[in-house]
Each structure stands twice: as structure tokens, then as C-alpha cells.
Coordinates of C-alpha atoms in Angstrom, one line a residue:
M64 CA 13.4 30.1 15.0
D65 CA 15.1 28.5 12.0
G66 CA 13.5 26.8 9.0
F67 CA 10.8 29.4 8.4
T68 CA 9.8 30.5 4.9
L69 CA 7.3 33.3 3.9
A70 CA 6.2 34.8 0.7
V71 CA 4.9 38.2 -0.4
A72 CA 2.8 38.2 -3.5
Q73 CA 2.7 40.8 -6.3
F74 CA 0.1 40.9 -9.1
R75 CA -2.2 43.2 -11.1
P76 CA -5.9 43.0 -10.1
V77 CA -9.0 43.4 -12.2
A78 CA -11.3 46.0 -10.7
G79 CA -14.1 44.4 -8.7
D80 CA -13.7 40.9 -10.3
I81 CA -13.4 38.7 -7.3
G82 CA -13.5 35.5 -9.3
W83 CA -10.6 36.5 -11.5
N84 CA -8.6 37.9 -8.6
T85 CA -9.2 34.8 -6.5
R86 CA -7.9 32.6 -9.3
R87 CA -4.7 34.7 -9.4
H88 CA -4.4 34.4 -5.6
V89 CA -4.7 30.6 -5.8
R90 CA -2.1 30.5 -8.5
L91 CA 0.4 32.5 -6.4
I92 CA -0.5 30.5 -3.3
K93 CA 0.3 27.3 -5.0
R94 CA 3.7 28.6 -6.2
A95 CA 4.4 29.6 -2.6
I96 CA 3.5 26.1 -1.4
E97 CA 5.9 24.7 -4.0
A98 CA 8.6 27.0 -2.4
N99 CA 7.8 25.5 1.1
A100 CA 6.3 28.8 2.4
K101 CA 4.4 28.6 5.6
M102 CA 2.8 32.1 5.1
I103 CA 1.9 34.3 2.2
I104 CA 0.5 37.9 2.2
F105 CA -1.1 39.9 -0.6
P106 CA -1.4 43.6 -1.3
E107 CA -4.0 46.0 0.1
L108 CA -7.6 45.1 -0.9
S109 CA -6.2 42.4 -3.1
L110 CA -9.5 40.5 -3.7
T111 CA -11.3 43.5 -5.2
G112 CA -8.4 45.8 -6.2
Y113 CA -8.1 49.3 -4.6
E114 CA -11.7 50.2 -5.7
L115 CA -13.1 52.3 -3.0
E116 CA -16.4 53.0 -4.6
L117 CA -17.1 49.2 -4.8
A118 CA -16.0 48.4 -1.2
E119 CA -19.3 48.3 0.6
K120 CA -21.0 46.3 -2.3
L121 CA -18.2 43.7 -2.3
A122 CA -17.3 43.6 1.4
F123 CA -16.6 40.3 3.1
S124 CA -17.5 38.8 6.5
A125 CA -15.1 36.3 8.0
D126 CA -17.4 33.4 7.2
D127 CA -18.1 34.4 3.6
V128 CA -18.4 31.3 1.3
R129 CA -16.4 33.1 -1.3
L130 CA -13.4 32.6 0.9
N131 CA -13.8 28.8 1.2
I132 CA -10.9 28.1 -1.3
F133 CA -8.5 29.9 1.0
R134 CA -9.6 28.0 4.1
E135 CA -9.3 24.7 2.1
L136 CA -5.8 25.5 0.9
A137 CA -4.7 26.6 4.4
D138 CA -5.9 23.4 6.0
Q139 CA -4.7 21.1 3.2
F140 CA -1.2 22.5 2.9
G141 CA -0.5 24.0 6.4
I142 CA 0.0 27.5 5.1
T143 CA -1.2 30.7 6.6
I144 CA -2.8 32.9 3.9
I145 CA -3.4 36.6 4.3
V146 CA -5.5 38.4 1.7
G147 CA -6.7 42.0 1.4
A148 CA -10.4 42.9 1.2
P149 CA -13.1 45.3 2.4
V150 CA -14.3 43.6 5.6
W151 CA -17.4 44.1 7.7
Q152 CA -16.5 45.0 11.2
Q153 CA -18.5 44.3 14.4
S154 CA -19.6 47.9 14.4
G155 CA -21.5 47.2 11.1
K156 CA -19.1 49.5 9.2
V157 CA -16.6 48.4 6.5
G158 CA -12.9 48.5 7.1
I159 CA -9.9 48.1 4.8
G160 CA -9.1 44.6 6.0
L161 CA -6.9 41.6 6.0
L162 CA -8.4 38.1 6.2
I163 CA -6.2 35.6 7.9
F164 CA -6.6 31.9 7.1
R165 CA -4.6 29.8 9.5
P166 CA -4.5 26.0 9.2
N167 CA -7.5 24.4 11.0
C168 CA -8.4 27.7 12.7
A169 CA -11.3 30.1 12.4
T170 CA -10.8 32.9 9.9
S171 CA -9.7 36.1 11.7
T172 CA -9.4 39.7 10.5
Y173 CA -7.3 42.9 10.9
C174 CA -8.5 46.3 9.8
K175 CA -6.3 49.3 8.8
M176 CA -6.0 51.7 11.7
H177 CA -4.5 54.7 10.0
L178 CA -6.5 55.8 6.9
H179 CA -5.5 58.1 4.1
A180 CA -7.5 61.2 3.3
G181 CA -10.6 60.0 1.3
E182 CA -10.5 56.5 2.8
N183 CA -12.0 57.9 6.0
E184 CA -15.0 59.0 4.1
I185 CA -15.8 55.4 3.2
F186 CA -14.2 53.2 5.8
A187 CA -14.1 52.9 9.6
Q188 CA -10.6 52.6 11.1
G189 CA -9.5 49.4 12.9
E190 CA -9.2 49.5 16.6
E191 CA -6.1 47.6 17.6
E192 CA -2.9 46.1 16.2
L193 CA -2.7 42.3 15.6
V194 CA 0.3 40.1 16.4
F195 CA 0.0 36.3 16.2
D196 CA 2.3 33.2 16.2
C197 CA 3.1 31.3 13.1
G198 CA 5.7 28.5 13.2
G199 CA 7.4 30.0 16.2
E200 CA 7.7 33.5 14.6
S201 CA 5.6 36.4 15.9
I202 CA 3.8 38.1 13.1
G203 CA 2.6 41.7 13.1
L204 CA 0.3 43.0 10.4
A205 CA 0.1 46.5 8.7
I206 CA -1.9 47.9 5.8
C207 CA -0.3 50.7 3.8
A208 CA -0.8 54.0 5.8
D209 CA -0.3 52.1 9.0
T210 CA 3.4 52.0 8.2
A211 CA 3.5 55.8 7.9
N212 CA 2.6 56.1 11.6
S213 CA 5.6 55.2 13.7
V214 CA 3.4 54.4 16.7
H215 CA 2.0 51.5 14.8
A216 CA 5.4 49.8 14.2
A217 CA 6.5 50.6 17.7
N218 CA 3.4 48.9 19.2
I219 CA 3.9 45.9 16.9
A220 CA 7.5 45.6 18.1
G221 CA 6.4 46.1 21.7
K222 CA 4.2 43.1 21.4
G223 CA 7.2 41.0 20.5
A224 CA 6.8 40.8 16.7
T225 CA 9.8 39.3 14.9
I226 CA 8.2 39.9 11.4
Y227 CA 6.3 43.0 10.2
L228 CA 4.1 42.0 7.3
C229 CA 2.9 44.9 5.2
S230 CA 0.1 44.8 2.7
M231 CA 0.5 47.9 0.4
L232 CA -0.4 50.0 -2.6
I233 CA 2.7 52.1 -3.4
T234 CA 3.2 54.3 -6.5
A235 CA 6.4 55.5 -8.0
N236 CA 6.1 58.9 -6.3
G237 CA 5.9 57.3 -2.8
Y238 CA 8.2 54.3 -3.2
A239 CA 11.5 55.8 -2.1
E240 CA 10.1 57.3 1.1
D241 CA 7.8 54.4 2.0
T242 CA 10.5 51.8 1.6
R243 CA 13.0 54.0 3.5
I244 CA 10.6 53.9 6.4
L245 CA 10.2 50.1 6.2
S246 CA 14.0 49.7 6.1
E247 CA 14.3 51.9 9.2
Y248 CA 11.7 49.9 11.1
A249 CA 13.6 46.7 10.3
R250 CA 16.8 48.2 11.5
Q251 CA 15.3 49.9 14.6
Y252 CA 13.3 47.0 15.9
K253 CA 15.5 44.1 14.5
M254 CA 12.4 42.7 12.7
L255 CA 12.2 41.2 9.3
V256 CA 10.0 43.5 7.3
A257 CA 8.1 42.1 4.2
M258 CA 6.0 44.2 1.9
A259 CA 3.5 43.1 -0.8
N260 CA 2.6 45.6 -3.5
Y261 CA 0.6 45.6 -6.7
Y262 CA 2.0 46.4 -10.1
G263 CA -0.1 48.2 -12.7
E264 CA -3.3 50.2 -12.5
T265 CA -5.8 49.9 -9.7
G266 CA -8.4 52.4 -8.4
G267 CA -6.9 55.2 -10.4
W268 CA -3.4 54.7 -9.1
S269 CA -0.4 53.2 -10.8
A270 CA 1.4 50.8 -8.5
I271 CA 5.2 50.4 -9.0
G272 CA 5.6 46.7 -7.9
Q273 CA 9.0 46.1 -6.4
S274 CA 7.6 44.2 -3.4
G275 CA 10.4 43.5 -1.0
I276 CA 11.9 42.0 2.1
W277 CA 14.3 43.7 4.5
N278 CA 16.3 41.9 7.2
G279 CA 16.9 43.0 10.8
T280 CA 19.8 45.3 9.8
G281 CA 17.5 47.2 7.4
A282 CA 19.2 45.7 4.3
L283 CA 17.0 44.9 1.3
I284 CA 17.5 41.2 0.6
G285 CA 14.9 40.5 -2.1
Q286 CA 12.8 42.6 -4.5
A287 CA 10.3 41.9 -7.3
G288 CA 10.3 43.7 -10.6
I289 CA 8.3 46.7 -11.6
E290 CA 5.9 45.0 -14.0
T291 CA 6.0 41.3 -13.0
E292 CA 3.6 39.0 -11.3
G293 CA 5.3 36.7 -8.7
L294 CA 6.6 36.2 -5.3
V295 CA 9.5 37.4 -3.1
V296 CA 10.3 34.4 -0.8
G297 CA 12.2 34.9 2.4
V298 CA 13.9 31.9 4.1
K299 CA 15.3 31.8 7.6
K300 CA 18.1 29.3 8.1
N301 CA 20.6 29.2 11.0
G302 CA 19.3 32.5 12.2
V303 CA 20.0 34.3 8.9
W304 CA 17.4 35.5 6.4
N305 CA 17.8 35.2 2.6
A306 CA 15.4 35.9 -0.2
E307 CA 14.7 35.0 -3.8
T308 CA 12.3 36.2 -6.4
I309 CA 10.0 33.9 -8.3
D310 CA 8.3 35.2 -11.4
C311 CA 4.9 33.7 -12.2

């Protein structure tokens, strides 16, 4: 489908400060709306920062009133908003989650299926991949280590995804290999791959920024800076994807 615009957001969180982090989310969402984006995704655990020891204390349910601002923005501006947070699962355990706010729809969730060492001591893994429609595009979601498991991307592609949206925390040491994998998924499955990363410190890790978008040939078409807050915006027109970076 033509005429589709999406954004990946990059920022530096404050540990456990949901109010501050929410305000940064809203600022970036409004910039994405100005760029005519119909979808925006944030990094892993974006509402709390990658603060594993705080996860259960700060965890969200899908109907949490702290999320009302995202529901309101989605409904008012017709934008799908995807934010990271620790999320209560039906099992009663906390997952590393994405909260999905679609215009005039109930809030839905996706939880990370493939956990890093240490994460599995705190979180329960998600049970299945999520692919959904947005503006005629088929969107598959991934959270960080999901992308290191090739079965996850294969299953997303097998469900017909045209876009693989990845919510990440990537450091300098991991960036080259992690993005090589993302580029290869884009090329192999002819999907647009878009990745949102932090910059700066969170949870004892130093994120390198450089959020990016790869087209269906595996080519990098847009990339944020190392120490900048902002968006990478992908625009599909006449079947071709292009991207631009917006510093905020």
C-alpha cells in the first residue's frame, strides 16, 4: 500500500520516572503526528527505562489509567502508538511488553518471547507472535532478543507481515551484529524493518542510539544519531520507502 508513514522514536529515559518519560513520549508522538505518521514505536521498556528491579512495582495492565494520554492521542489523531513497559500477563506474571494503542480500539499487548539471561529470573516470556493491520500494512512486533532468534522473524514473515517493528536496547558492542541481523531479515523476507533504540544510560547499560529503518533489499535508508533525541520517519510512496531523521 502507498501513502503510509511510520516513525521510530529515540530518547534517553529517566529510571522509573513514568511521569517524565510519559512527557517525552508525548512530545515525540506530537512530532510524529506533525510528520503525518500513522504509527510510532518506542524502545524496550520505554515508560520505565530498562530498570529490571523496578519492573514488578511499576508494571502496567492494559486498562491502567496512567495510559489514558496515549489512548486519547491515538483516538484524536488516528495514530497507532506502541510503547514499552513491564506488563501484567493473564498468568499473573510480568512480561517485557509493548502496549498498542490503536485509534478507537481496546488497548492490546505483546510480550517478549525470547528473554536474555537474567531477564528470565524476573519476567515470564510471551506466548505468541503478534501481527496486525495498520493502514493496509501488516505489522509484526519484536522486542530486542526476539530479533536474535531467527524463528521469530520467520514466523512474523509467515503471517504475512510487510513491516517488522523492533523495540530495542542496543549497546555499542552489540550494534554491528544486531543491525546486520535486522538488515538480513529485511532482505530475506522483503519486509521493511524499523528499529527504535535508546541513547544514553539505562539500567546499567549504555545505549548507542542510531535507531534505523531498512528497506526490503536490506539497505539502511534512515538512521538517528548516537546522542540525539528524535525520530526516524519512513514514508512509502509509489511502492518505494524513503526515510528522514527529525531531531527533537
